[in-house]
GROMACS .gro file of C-alpha atoms in nm:
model
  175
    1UNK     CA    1   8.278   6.505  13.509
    2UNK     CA    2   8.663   6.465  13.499
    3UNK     CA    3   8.700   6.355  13.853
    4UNK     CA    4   8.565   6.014  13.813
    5UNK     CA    5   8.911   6.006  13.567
    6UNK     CA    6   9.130   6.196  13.763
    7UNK     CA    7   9.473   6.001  13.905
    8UNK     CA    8   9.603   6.048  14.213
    9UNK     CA    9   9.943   6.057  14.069
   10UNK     CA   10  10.099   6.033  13.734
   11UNK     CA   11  10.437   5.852  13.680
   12UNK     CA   12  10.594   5.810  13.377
   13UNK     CA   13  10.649   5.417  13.425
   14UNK     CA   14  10.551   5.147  13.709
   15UNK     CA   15  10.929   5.087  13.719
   16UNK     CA   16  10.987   5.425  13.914
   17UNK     CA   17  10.794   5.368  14.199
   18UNK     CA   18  11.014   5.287  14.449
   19UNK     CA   19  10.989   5.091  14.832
   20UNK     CA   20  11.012   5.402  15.004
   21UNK     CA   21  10.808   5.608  14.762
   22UNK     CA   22  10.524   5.366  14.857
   23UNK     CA   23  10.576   5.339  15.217
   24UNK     CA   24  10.599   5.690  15.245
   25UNK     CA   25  10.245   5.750  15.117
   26UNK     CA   26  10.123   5.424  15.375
   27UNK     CA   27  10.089   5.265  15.063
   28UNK     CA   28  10.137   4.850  15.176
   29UNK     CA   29  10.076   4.685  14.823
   30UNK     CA   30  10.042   4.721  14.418
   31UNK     CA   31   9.764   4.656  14.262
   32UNK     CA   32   9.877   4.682  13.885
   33UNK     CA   33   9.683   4.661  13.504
   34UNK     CA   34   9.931   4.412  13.299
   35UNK     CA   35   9.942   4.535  12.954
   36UNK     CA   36  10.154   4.804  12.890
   37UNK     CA   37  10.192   4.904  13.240
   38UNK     CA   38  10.367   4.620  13.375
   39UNK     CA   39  10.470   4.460  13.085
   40UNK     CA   40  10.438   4.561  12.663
   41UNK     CA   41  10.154   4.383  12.548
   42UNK     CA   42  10.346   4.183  12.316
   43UNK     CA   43  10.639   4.060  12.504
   44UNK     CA   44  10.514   3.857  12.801
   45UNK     CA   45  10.821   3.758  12.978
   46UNK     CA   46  10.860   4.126  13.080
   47UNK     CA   47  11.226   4.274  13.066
   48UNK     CA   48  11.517   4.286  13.260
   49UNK     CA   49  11.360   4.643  13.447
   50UNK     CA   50  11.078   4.472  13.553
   51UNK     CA   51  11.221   4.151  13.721
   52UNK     CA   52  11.459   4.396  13.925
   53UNK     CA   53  11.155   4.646  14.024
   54UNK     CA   54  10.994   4.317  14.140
   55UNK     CA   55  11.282   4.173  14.348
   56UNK     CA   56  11.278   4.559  14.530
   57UNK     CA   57  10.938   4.536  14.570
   58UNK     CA   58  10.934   4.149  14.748
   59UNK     CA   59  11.267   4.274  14.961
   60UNK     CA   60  11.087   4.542  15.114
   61UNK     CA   61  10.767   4.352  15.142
   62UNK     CA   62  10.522   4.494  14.929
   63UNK     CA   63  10.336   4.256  14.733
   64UNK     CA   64  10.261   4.311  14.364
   65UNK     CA   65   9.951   4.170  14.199
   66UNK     CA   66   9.800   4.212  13.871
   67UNK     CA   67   9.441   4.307  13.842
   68UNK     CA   68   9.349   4.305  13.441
   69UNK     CA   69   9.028   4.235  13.255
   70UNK     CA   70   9.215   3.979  13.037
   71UNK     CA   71   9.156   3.594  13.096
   72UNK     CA   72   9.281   3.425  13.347
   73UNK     CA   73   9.480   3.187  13.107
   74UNK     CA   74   9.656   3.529  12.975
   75UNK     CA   75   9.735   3.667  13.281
   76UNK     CA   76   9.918   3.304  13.446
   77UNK     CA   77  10.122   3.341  13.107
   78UNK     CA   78  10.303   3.614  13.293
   79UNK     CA   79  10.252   3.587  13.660
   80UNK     CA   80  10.326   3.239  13.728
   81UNK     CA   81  10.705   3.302  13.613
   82UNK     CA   82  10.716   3.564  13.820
   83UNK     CA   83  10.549   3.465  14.110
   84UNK     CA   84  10.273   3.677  14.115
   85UNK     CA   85   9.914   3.678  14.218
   86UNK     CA   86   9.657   3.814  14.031
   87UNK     CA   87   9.274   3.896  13.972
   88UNK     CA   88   9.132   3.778  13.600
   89UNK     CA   89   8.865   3.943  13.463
   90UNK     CA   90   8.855   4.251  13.691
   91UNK     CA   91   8.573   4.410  13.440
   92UNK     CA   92   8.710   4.753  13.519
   93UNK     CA   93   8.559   5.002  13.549
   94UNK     CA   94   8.330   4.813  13.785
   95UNK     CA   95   8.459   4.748  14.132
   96UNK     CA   96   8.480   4.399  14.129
   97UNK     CA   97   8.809   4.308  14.077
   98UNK     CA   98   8.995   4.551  14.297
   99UNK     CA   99   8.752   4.488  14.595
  100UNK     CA  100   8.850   4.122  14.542
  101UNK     CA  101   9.256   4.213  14.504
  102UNK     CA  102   9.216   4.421  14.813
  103UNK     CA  103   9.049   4.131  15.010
  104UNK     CA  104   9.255   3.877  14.891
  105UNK     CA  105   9.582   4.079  15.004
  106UNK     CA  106   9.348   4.111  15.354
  107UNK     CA  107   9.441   4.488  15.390
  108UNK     CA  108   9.252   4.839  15.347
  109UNK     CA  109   9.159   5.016  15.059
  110UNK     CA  110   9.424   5.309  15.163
  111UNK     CA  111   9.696   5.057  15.197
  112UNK     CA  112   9.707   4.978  14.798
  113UNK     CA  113   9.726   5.195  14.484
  114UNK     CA  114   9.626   5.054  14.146
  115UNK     CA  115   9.826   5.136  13.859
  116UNK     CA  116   9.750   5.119  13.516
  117UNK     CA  117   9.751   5.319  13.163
  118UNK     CA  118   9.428   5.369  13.103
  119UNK     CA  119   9.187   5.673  13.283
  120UNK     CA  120   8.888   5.490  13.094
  121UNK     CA  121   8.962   5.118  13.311
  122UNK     CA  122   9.241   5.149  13.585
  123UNK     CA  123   9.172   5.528  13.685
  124UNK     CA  124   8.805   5.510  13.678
  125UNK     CA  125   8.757   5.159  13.888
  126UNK     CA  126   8.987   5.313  14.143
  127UNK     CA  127   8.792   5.630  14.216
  128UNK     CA  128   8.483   5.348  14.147
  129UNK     CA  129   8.611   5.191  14.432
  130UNK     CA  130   8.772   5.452  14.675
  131UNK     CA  131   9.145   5.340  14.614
  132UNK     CA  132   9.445   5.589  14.512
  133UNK     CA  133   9.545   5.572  14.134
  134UNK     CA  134   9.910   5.623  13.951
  135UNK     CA  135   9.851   5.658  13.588
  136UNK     CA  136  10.190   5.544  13.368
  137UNK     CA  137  10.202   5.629  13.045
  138UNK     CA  138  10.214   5.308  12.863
  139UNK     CA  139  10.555   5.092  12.816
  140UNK     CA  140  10.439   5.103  12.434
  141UNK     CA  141  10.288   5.289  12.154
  142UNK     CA  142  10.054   4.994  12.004
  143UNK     CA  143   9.758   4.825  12.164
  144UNK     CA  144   9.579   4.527  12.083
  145UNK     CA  145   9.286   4.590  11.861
  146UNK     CA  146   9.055   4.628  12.199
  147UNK     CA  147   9.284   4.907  12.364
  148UNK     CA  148   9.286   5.081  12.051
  149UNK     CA  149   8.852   5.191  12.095
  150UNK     CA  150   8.950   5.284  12.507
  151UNK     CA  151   9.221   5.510  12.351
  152UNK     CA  152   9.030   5.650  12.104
  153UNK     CA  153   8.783   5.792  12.362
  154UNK     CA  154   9.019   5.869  12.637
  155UNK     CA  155   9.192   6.148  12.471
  156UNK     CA  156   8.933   6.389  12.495
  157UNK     CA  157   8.874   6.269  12.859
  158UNK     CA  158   9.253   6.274  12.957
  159UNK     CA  159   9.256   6.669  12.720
  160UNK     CA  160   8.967   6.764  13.021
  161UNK     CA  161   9.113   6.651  13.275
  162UNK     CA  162   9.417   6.790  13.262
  163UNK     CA  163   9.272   7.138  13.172
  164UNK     CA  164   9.036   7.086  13.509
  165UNK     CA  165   9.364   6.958  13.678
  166UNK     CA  166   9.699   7.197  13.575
  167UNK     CA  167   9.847   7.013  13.877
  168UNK     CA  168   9.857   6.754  13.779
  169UNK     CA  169  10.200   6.650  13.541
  170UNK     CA  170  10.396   6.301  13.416
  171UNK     CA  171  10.633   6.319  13.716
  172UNK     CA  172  10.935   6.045  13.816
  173UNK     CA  173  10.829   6.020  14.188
  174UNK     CA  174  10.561   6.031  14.406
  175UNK     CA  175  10.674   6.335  14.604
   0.00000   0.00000   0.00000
């Protein structure tokens, strides 16, 4: 049962990914959830951390885009400052929105990894769909009243799956 929620990896934040990191694991793009893994859910201009793991990310040439199930309105509030594409209402867990990120960004499914802070949307979808997974821990301690139900049932979920997977620890790198 815990392998539909299992990460590939788990970082401690999207910010410590790194170009080479990526490249080393063929990985050609991000995929990424927006609240509280790219940004805190309450401060949508991002912070200073962000903007400079973005610039890294467009000088190597891997291209970041946000797949969330939040309107698209929500999501432009943040991308369009920053340049970034994105995929509105993904409705992870389904497939949907990461099959139409990875088409979009015209590569493979093994070329991207999602990211995201939830096993219950961003893990799930990404075994859904066949694409790797990092699992951050997220950039804040509050959610919006939504998050709050996905966290509620997720800790006895993420308590499993770590018990099924001992391997498997909050790490700084990929390696």
């Amino acid at each position: 049962m815990t392998e539909s929620f299992t990460p590939t990896w788990m970082i401690d934040a999207i910010y410590r990914l790194t170009p080479e990191q990526l490249q080393a694991q063929g990985i050609k793009a991000v995929l990424t959830d927006l609240d509280n893994t790219l940004i805190a859910w309450n401060n949508p201009d991002g912070t200073t951390e962000l903007h400079d793991w973005l610039e890294r990310m467009n000088e190597a040439g891997i291209p970041v885009m946000i797949v969330s199930n939040n309107s698209a309105e929500r999501i432009a509030r943040v991308a369009e400052p920053l340049n970034l594409p994105f995929v509105s209402r993904a409705l992870k867990p389904l497939t949907r929105g990461l099959n139409e990120a990875v088409t979009k960004l015209n590569l493979q499914k093994n070329d991207v990894v999602m990211v995201g802070d939830q096993l219950l949307t961003d893990v799930w979808s990404s075994n859904n769909h066949g694409v790797r997974s990092i699992l951050v821990k997220p950039l804040i301690e509050t959610d919006q009243w939504n998050t709050k139900i996905n966290r509620f049932f997720e800790k006895g979920v993420k308590k499993r799956m770590l018990k099924a997977h001992p391997e498997l620890q909050w790490r700084t790198t990929l390696d």
